[in-house]
Coordinates of C-alpha atoms and ligand atoms in Angstrom, one line a residue:
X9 CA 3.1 20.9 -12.1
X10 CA 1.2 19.4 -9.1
X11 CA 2.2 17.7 -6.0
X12 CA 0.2 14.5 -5.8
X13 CA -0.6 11.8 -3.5
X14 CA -1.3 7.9 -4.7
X15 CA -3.3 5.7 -2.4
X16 CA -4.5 2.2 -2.7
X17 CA -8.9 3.0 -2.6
X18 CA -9.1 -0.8 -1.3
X19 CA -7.5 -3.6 1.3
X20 CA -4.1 -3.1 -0.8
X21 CA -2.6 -4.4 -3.6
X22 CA -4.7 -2.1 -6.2
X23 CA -1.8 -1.7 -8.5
X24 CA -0.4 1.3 -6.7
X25 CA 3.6 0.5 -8.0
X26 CA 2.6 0.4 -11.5
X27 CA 0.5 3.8 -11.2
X28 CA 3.3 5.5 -9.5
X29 CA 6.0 4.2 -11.4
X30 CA 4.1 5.1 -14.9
X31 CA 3.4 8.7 -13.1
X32 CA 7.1 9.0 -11.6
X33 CA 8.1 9.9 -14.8
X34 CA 7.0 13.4 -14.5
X35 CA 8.1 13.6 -10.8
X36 CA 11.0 14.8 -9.0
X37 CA 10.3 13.5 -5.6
X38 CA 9.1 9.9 -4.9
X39 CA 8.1 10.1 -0.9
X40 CA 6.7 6.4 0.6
X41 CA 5.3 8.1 3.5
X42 CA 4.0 5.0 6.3
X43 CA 4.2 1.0 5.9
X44 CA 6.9 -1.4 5.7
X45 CA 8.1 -4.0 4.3
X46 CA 4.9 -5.6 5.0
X47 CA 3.9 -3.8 1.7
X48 CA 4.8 -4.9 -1.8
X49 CA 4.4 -2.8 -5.3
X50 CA 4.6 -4.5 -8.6
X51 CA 6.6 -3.0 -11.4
X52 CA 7.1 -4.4 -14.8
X53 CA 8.8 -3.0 -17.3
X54 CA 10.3 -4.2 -20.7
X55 CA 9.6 -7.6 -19.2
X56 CA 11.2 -7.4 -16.3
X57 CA 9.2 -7.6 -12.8
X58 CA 10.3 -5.2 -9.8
X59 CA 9.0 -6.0 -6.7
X60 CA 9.5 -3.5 -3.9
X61 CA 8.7 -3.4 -0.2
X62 CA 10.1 -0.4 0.7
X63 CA 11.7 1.6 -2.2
X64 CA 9.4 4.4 -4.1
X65 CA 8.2 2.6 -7.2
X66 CA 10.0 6.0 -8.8
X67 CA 13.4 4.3 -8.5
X68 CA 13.0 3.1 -11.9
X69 CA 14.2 6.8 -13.3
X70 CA 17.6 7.5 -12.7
X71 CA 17.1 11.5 -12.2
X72 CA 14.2 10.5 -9.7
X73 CA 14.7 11.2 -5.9
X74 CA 13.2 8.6 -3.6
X75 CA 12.7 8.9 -0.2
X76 CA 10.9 6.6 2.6
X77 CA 9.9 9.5 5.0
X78 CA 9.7 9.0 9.2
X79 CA 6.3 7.7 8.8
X80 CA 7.7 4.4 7.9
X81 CA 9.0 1.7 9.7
X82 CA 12.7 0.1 8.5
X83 CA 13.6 -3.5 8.8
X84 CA 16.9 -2.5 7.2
X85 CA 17.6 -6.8 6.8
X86 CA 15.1 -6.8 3.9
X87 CA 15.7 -3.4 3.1
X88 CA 19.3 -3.9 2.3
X89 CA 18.0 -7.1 0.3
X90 CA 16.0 -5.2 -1.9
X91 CA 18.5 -2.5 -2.4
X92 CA 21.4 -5.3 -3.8
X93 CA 18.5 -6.7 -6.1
X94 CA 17.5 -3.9 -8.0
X95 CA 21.4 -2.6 -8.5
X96 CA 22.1 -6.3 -9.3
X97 CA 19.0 -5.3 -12.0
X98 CA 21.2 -2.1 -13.4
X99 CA 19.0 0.2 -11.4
X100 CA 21.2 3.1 -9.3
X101 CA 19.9 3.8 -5.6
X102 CA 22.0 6.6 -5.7
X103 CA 19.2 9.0 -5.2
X104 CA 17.8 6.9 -2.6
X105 CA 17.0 8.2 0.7
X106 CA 15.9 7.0 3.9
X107 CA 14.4 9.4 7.0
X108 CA 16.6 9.6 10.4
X109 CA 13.1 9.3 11.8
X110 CA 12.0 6.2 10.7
X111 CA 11.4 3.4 13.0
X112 CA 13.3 0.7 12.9
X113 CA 12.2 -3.0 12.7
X114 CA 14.1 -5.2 14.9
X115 CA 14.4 -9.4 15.4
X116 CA 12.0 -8.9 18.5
X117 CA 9.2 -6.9 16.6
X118 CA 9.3 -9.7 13.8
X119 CA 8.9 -12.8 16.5
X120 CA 6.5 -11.0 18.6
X121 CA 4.2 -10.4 15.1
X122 CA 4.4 -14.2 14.2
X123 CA 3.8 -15.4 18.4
X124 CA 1.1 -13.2 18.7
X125 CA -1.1 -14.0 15.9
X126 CA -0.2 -17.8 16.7
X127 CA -1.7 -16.5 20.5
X128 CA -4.7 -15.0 18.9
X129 CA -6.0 -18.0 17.0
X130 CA -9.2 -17.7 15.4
X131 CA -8.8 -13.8 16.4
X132 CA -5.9 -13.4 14.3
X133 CA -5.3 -10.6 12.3
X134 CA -3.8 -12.2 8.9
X135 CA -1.0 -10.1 9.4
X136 CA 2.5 -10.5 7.0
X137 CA 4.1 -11.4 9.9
X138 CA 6.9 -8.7 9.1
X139 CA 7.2 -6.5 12.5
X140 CA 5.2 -4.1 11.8
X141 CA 2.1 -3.6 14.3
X142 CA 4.9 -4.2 17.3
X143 CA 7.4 -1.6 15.5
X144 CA 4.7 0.9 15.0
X145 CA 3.7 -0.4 18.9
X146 CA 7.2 0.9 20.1
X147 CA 6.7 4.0 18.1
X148 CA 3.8 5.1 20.0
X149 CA 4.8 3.6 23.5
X150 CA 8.2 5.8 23.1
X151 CA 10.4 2.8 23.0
X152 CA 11.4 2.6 19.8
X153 CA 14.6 3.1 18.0
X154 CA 14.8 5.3 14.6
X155 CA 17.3 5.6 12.2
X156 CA 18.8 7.9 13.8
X157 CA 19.7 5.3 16.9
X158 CA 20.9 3.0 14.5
X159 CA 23.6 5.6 12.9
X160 CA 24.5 6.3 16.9
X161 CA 27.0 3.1 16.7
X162 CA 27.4 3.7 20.5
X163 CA 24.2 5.0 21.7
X164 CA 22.5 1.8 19.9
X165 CA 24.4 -0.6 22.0
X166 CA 23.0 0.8 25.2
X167 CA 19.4 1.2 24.0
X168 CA 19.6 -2.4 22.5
X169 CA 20.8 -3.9 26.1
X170 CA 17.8 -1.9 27.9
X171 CA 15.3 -2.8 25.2
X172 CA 16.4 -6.5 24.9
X173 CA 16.0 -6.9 28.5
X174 CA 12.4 -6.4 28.3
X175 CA 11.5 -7.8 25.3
X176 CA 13.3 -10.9 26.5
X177 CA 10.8 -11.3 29.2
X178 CA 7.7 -10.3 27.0
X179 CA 9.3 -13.2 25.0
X180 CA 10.4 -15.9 27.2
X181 CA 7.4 -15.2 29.6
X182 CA 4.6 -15.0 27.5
X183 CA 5.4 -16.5 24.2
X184 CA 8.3 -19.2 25.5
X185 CA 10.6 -18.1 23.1
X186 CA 14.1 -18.6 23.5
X187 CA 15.6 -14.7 24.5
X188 CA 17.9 -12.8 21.9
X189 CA 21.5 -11.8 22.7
X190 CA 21.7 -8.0 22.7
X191 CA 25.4 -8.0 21.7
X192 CA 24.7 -10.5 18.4
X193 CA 21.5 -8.3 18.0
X194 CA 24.0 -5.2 17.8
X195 CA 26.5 -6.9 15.9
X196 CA 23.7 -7.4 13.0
X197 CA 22.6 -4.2 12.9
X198 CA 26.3 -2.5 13.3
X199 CA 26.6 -3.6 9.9
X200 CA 23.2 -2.8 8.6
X201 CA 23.8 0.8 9.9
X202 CA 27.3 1.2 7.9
X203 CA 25.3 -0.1 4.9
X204 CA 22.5 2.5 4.8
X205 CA 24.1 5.5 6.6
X206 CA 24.9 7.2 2.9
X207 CA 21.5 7.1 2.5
X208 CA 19.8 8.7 5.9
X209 CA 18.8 12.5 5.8
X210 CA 16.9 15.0 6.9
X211 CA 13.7 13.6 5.0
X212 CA 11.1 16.4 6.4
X213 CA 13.6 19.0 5.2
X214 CA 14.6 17.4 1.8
X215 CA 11.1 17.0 1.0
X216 CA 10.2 20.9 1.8
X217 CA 13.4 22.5 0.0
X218 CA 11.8 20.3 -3.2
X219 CA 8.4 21.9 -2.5
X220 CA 10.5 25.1 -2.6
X221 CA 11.7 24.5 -5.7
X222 CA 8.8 23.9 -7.2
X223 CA 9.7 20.1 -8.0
X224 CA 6.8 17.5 -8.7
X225 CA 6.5 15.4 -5.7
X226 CA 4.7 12.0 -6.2
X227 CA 3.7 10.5 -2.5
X228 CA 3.0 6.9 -3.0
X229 CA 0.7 4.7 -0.1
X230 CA 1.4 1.8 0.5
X231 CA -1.3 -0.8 2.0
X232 CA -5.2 0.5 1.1
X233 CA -7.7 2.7 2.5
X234 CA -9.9 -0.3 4.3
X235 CA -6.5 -0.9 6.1
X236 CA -6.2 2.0 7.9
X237 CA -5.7 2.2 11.3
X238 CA -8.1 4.9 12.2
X239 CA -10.4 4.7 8.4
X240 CA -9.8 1.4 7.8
X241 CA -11.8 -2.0 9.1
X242 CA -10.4 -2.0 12.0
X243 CA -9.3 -4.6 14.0
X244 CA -8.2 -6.2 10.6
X245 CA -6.1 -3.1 9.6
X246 CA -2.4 -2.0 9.0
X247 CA -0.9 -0.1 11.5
X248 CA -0.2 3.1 9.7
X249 CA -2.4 5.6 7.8
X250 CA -2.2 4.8 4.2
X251 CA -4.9 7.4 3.6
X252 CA -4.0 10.4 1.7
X253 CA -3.7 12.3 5.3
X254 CA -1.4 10.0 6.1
X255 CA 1.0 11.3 3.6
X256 CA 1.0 14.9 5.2
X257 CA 1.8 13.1 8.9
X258 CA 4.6 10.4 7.3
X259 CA 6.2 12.6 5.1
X260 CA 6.1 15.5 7.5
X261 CA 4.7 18.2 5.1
X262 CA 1.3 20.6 5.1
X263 CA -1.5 19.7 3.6
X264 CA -1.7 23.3 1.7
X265 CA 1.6 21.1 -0.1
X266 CA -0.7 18.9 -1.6
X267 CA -2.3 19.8 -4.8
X268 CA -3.9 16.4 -6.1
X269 CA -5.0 12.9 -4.5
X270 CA -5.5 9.7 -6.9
X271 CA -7.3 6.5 -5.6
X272 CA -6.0 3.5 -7.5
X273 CA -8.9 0.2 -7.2
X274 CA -8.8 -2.5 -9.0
X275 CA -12.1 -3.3 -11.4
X276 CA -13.0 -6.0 -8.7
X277 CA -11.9 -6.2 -4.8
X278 CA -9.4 -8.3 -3.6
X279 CA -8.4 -9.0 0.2
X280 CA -5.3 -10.6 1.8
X281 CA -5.6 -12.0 5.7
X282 CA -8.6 -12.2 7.7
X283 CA -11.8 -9.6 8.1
X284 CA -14.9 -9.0 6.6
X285 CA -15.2 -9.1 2.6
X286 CA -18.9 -8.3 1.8
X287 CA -18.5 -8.8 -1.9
X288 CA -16.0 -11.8 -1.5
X289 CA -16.7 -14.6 -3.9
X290 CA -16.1 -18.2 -2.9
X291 CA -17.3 -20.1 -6.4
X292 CA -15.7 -20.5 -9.7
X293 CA -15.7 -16.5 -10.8
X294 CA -14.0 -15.7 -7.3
X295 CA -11.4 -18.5 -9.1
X296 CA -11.2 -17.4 -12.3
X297 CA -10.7 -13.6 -10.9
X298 CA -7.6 -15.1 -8.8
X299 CA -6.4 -16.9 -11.8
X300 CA -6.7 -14.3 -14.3
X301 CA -5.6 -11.6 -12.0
X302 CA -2.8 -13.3 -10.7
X303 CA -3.6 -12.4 -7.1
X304 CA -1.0 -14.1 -5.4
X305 CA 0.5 -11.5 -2.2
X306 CA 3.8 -9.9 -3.4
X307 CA 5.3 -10.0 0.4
X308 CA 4.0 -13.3 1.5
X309 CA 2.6 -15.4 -1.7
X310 CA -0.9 -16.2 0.0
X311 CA -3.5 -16.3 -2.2
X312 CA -5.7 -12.9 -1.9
X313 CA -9.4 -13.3 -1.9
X314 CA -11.1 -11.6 -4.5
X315 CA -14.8 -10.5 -4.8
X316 CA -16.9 -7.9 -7.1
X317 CA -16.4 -4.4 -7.2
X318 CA -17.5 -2.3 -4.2
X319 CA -19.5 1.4 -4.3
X320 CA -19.8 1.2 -0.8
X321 CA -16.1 1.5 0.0
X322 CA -15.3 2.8 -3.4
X323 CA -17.5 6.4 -2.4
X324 CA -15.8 5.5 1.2
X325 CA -12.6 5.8 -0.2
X326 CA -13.5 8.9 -2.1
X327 CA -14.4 10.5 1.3
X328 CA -12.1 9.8 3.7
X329 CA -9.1 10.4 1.2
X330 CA -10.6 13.7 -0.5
X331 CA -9.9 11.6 -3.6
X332 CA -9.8 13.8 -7.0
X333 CA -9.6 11.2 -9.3
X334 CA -9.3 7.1 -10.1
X335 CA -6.7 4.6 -11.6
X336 CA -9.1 1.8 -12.5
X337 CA -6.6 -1.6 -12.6
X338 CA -7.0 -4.8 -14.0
X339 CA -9.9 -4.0 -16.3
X340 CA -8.4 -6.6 -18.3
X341 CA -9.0 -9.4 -15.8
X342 CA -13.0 -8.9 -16.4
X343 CA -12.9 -9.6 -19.8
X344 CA -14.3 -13.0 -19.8
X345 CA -16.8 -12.6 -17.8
X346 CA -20.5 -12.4 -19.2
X347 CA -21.6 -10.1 -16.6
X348 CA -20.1 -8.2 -13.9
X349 CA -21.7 -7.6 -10.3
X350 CA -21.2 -4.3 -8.8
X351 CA -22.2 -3.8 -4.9
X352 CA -23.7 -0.3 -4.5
X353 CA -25.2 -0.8 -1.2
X354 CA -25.4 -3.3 1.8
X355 CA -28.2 -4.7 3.2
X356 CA -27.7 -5.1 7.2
X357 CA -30.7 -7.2 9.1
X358 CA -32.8 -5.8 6.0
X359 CA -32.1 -2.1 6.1
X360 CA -30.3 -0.7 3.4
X361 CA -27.2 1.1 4.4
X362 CA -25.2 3.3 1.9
X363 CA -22.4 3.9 4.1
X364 CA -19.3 1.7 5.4
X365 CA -20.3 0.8 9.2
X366 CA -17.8 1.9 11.9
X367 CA -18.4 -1.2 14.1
X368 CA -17.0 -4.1 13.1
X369 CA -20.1 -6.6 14.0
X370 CA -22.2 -4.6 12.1
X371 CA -19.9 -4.7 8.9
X372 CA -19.7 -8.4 9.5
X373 CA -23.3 -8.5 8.6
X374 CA -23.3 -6.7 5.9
X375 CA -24.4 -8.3 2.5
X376 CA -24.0 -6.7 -0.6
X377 CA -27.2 -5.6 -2.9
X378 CA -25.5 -5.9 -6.4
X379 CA -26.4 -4.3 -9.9
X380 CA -25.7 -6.3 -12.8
X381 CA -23.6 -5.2 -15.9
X382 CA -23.3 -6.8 -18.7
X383 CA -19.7 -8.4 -19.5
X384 CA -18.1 -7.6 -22.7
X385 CA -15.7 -11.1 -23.4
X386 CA -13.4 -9.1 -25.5
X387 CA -9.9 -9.1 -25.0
X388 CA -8.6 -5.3 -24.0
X389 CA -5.1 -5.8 -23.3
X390 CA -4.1 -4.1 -26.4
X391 CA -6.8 -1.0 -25.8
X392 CA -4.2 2.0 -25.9
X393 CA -7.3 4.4 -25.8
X394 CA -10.8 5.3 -24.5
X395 CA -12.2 4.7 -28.2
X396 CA -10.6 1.1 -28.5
X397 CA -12.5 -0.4 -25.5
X398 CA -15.4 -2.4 -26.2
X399 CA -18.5 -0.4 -25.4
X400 CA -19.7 -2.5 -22.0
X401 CA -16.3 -2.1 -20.7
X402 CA -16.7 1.9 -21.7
X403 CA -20.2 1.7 -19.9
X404 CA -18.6 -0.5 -16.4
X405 CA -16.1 2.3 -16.4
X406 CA -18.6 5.1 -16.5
X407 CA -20.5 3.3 -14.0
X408 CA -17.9 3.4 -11.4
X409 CA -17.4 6.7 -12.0
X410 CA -20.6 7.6 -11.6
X411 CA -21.2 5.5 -8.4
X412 CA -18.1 7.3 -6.6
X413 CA -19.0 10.9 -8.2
X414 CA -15.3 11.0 -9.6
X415 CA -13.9 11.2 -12.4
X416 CA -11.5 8.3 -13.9
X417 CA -8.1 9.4 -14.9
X418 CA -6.3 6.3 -15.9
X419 CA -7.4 2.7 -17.1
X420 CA -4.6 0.1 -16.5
X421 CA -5.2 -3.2 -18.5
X422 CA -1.9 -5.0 -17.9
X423 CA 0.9 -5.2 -15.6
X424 CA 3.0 -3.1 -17.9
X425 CA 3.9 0.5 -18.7
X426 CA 2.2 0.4 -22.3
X427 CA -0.7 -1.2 -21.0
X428 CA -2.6 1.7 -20.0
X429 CA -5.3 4.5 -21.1
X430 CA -4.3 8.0 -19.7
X431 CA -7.6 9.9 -19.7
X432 CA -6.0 13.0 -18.1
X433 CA -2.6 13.2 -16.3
X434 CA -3.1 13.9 -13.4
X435 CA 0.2 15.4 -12.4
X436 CA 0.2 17.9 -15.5
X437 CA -3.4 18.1 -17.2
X438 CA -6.0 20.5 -15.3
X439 CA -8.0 19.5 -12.6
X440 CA -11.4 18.4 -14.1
X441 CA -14.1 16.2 -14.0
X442 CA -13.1 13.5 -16.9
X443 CA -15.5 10.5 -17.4
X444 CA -17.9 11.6 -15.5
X445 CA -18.4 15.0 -17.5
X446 CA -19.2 12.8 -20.8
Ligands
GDP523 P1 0.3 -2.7 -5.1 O1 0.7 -3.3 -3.8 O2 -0.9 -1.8 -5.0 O3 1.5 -2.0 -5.8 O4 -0.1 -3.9 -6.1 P2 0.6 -5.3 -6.2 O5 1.9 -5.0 -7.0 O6 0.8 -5.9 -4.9 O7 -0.4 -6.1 -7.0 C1 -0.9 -5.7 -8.3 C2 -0.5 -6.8 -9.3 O8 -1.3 -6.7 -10.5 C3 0.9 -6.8 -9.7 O9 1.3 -8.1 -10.0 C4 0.9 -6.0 -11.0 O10 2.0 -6.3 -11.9 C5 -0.4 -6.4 -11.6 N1 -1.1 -5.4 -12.4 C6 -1.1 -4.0 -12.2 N2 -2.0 -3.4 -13.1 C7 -2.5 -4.4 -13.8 C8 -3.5 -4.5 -14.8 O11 -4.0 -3.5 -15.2 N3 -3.8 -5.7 -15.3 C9 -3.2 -6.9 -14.9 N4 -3.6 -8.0 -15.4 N5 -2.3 -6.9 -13.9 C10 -1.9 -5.7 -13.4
IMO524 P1 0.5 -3.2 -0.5 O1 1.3 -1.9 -0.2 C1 -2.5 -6.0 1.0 C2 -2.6 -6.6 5.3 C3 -2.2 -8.0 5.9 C4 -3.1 -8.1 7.1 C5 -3.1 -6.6 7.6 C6 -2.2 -6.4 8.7 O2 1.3 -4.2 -1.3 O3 -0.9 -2.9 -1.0 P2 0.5 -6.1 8.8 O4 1.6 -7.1 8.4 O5 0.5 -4.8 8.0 O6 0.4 -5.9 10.3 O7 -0.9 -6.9 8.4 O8 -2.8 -5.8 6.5 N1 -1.6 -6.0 4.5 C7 -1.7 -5.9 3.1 N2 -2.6 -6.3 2.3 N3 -1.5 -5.2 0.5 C8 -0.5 -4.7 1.4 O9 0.4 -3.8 1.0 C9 -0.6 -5.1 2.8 N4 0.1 -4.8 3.8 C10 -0.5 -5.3 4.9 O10 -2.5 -9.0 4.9 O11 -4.4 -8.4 6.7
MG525 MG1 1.0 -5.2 -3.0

């Protein structure tokens, strides 16, 4: 029995639905602890393809509890969206819950987002465009309003006529866009509130009284390590924490709570937006990786660059997150290649630096000194264990693990359940080194 928290080891998208929905099933608790709907976690099962922004990819089980704790930010428009298209898909929300803490994305946070990256130009962030940096802006500049505003039907009109009021002139003054109407803003939201007021609570309290009785919490990240917005590669970062410490502040629990932390990264790196990509490939194998991989955004359907492996944020990841073990993803996607690059250091002005740079210039300089591997052009798709995996995809596996100093838990080779290799379960086997100790 563990509590554990998931985290993407990467810029996102590292397969982080399908690790927690395939780990949910020994969970209690599903907590998505910061992010929004700027997030967006794949889960297929029997054939059929969930894709979530803000419900735990544990909603799958019907005995699951899910909760998005205060660290998130709400747009209850999509939210509500989301919720009619998995019950239109048979699945109950009736264990769904949702923090009175959460912020809550409003019209204004969502047009601000788009005019602002338009205003930044060639400075722009790459950003989904959802909300969320000026939701999570209001959060910090005291101005925002939670879920508990919204379920204050009378309270809420009054904060939405102060609020609009200035956002009208950030708005109409600096972005000439036409203002919003606080009544029809309050109007839409009067009915969002009715919608999802069964499902507000306490979150910081449900989540301890499960801690106190001893049920198997599963915190799921959204977003990725290098999008962090004090870790990550900063400015072209989230604005959350979806490192593992980030769980402890969202999801408002201790961190003597937390008994394990999984990294999920994919075999190769991929990157959606703008921002440095040392190991970004822009020739035919950068192709053939988006191709094969699929790596198309789940939120906003732009194509995600994709590059080798790296050891540099890899062993970053491992740091900043305490990480006890891997999910490697998308092995599968590798398997035609003849050889496989794998960036274990960066060479900056020509020094050799092991370690991700904090300044941003620096990082932009930054070009990757590679080890080569050799490929093994074998399908693997139908591996279902350690022993049926060609030997050079056994030997790239190792390698990782040995460049991070980890061990790997899980090897996902597929987009579904089946398609994986569970090493060691991280919720219920003991805490040891796994690959690595071979
Ligand atoms: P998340 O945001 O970290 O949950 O990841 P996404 O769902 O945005 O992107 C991962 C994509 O890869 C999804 O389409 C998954 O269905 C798919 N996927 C996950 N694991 C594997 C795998 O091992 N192999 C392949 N080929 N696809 C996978
Ligand atoms: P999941 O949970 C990949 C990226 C955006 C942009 C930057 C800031 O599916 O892994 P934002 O809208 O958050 O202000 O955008 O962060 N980004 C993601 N990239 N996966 C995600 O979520 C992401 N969520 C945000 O592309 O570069
Ligand atoms: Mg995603």
């Amino acid at each position: 029995m563990a509590n554990v928290i998931v985290i993407g080891a990467q810029w996102g998208d590292e397969g982080k639905g399908k690790i927690t929905d395939l780990l949910s099933r020994s969970a209690d608790v599903v907590v998505r602890y910061q992010g929004g709907v700027n997030a967006g976690h794949t889960v297929v099962v029997n054939g059929q393809t969930f894709k979530l922004h803000l419900i735990p990819s544990g909603i799958l089980y019907p005995d699951t509890e899910c909760i998005v704790a205060s660290g998130t930010v709400i747009d209850p428009k999509v939210l509500i969206e989301e919720l009619d298209q998995v019950e239109a898909l048979g699945v109950s929300t009736q264990n769904f819950k949702i923090s009175q803490a959460a912020h809550v994305t409003m019209p204004y946070h969502r047009l601000i987002d788009q005019a602002s990256e338009e205003r930044r130009g060639s400075r722009k962030i790459g950003t989904t465009g959802r909300g969320i940096g000026p939701t999570y802006a209001d959060k910090s500049e005291r101005t925002g309003i939670r879920m508990v505003d919204l379920m204050d039907l009378e309270g809420l009109r009054a904060q939405l006529e102060w609020t609009i009021q200035y956002k009208n002139v950030v708005l109409e003054k600096l972005y000439n866009l036409p203002p919003l109407d606080p009544e029809a803003v309050y109007q839409e939201y009067l009915g969002y509130a009715e919608r999802l007021r069964p499902h507000v609570v306490d979150a910081s309290l449900r989540i301890y009284e499960a801690t106190q009785r001893r049920a198997n919490i599963l915190f799921e990240g959204a977003q990725g390590t290098l999008l962090d917005l004090d870790h990550g590669t900063y400015p072209y970062v989230t604005s959350s924490n979806p490192i593992a410490g980030g769980a402890c502040v969202g999801a408002g629990v201790g961190p003597t709570m937390v008994d394990r932390v999984i990294g999920v990264a994919k075999a190769y790196t991929t990157r959606v937006g703008e921002g440095p990509f040392p190991t970004e490939l822009v020739d035919g194998i950068g192709e053939h990786l988006g191709d094969r991989g699929a790596e198309f955004g789940t939120t906003t359907g732009r194509k995600r660059r994709c590059g080798w492996f790296d050891g540099v944020i890899g062993r970053y990841a491992v740091r900043v997150n305490g990480l006890d073990c891997l999910a490697i993803t998308k092995l599968d996607v590798l398997d035609e290649l003849a050889e496989i690059k794998v960036c274990v250091a960066y060479d900056v002005n020509g020094n050799r630096c092991e370690h991700l740079p904090t300044d941003p210039r620096q990082f932009a300089l930054c070009q990757p000194i590679y080890e080569t591997l050799p490929g093994w052009k074998t399908p693997t798709s139908e591996c279902r264990a350690l022993e049926d995996l060609p030997q050079a995809a056994l030997d790239y596996l190792k390698y990782l693990a040995e460049l991070m100093s980890v061990p790997i838990a899980i090897v996902s080779l597929g987009a579904s359940r089946d398609q994986t290799i569970i090493i060691e379960d991280p919720i219920h086997g003991p805490k040891r080194a796994l690959l690595d100790s071979e």
